[in-house]
């Protein structure tokens, strides 16, 4: 199929079309993965706009998920921004995670802000309580 026109950034259909493409891409890439159950359901991702959080219990599974997501994304002309991609292990033990994209190791972070909430690697809400208390 030949594409004749693009949808411009800021056009009302842009976010809808992006979400449709993103949903199809992540479903295709992450099919067969999954070891994290929440409420009895396997959860692979948390998504909002162009942000994507991958969830898994094991480092190797996360690396495999990222590799597959990059492979499928490139087939569809999409690239992952390595500079903006971070990794965080939520655990009582402060071990770093070694995840690679194109021979570059992703930066480990101890916390990050997602949808206005601060998520920390020890899964506590102390930072949130101090900010609002």
C-alpha angles and dihedrals in degrees: 000000000000117000112217103180138023129224107244123232109263093028112131093243094051098087093042093051092044091052091049092050093043092050093050092046095050092045091052094044099044100041109129094022122105138111102151116093123190117180090351094304127107109242120199102167149013111210136187123167105313095340119104127187117192117207127201141137098229132058093219091053090051091051090049091048092051093046091052093044090052092047094050092041092054090051086059096043097258128129132198115232102234093191092058095041116098135176129216129182114209106210145116088246113070098224119154120234120227109212120163132202117183092342091308120116115227117239115256114224131193094212143000139186116246122177090342096309125106112231117197133196091243091052093232125137096217093114091051092048092049091049094052100028 
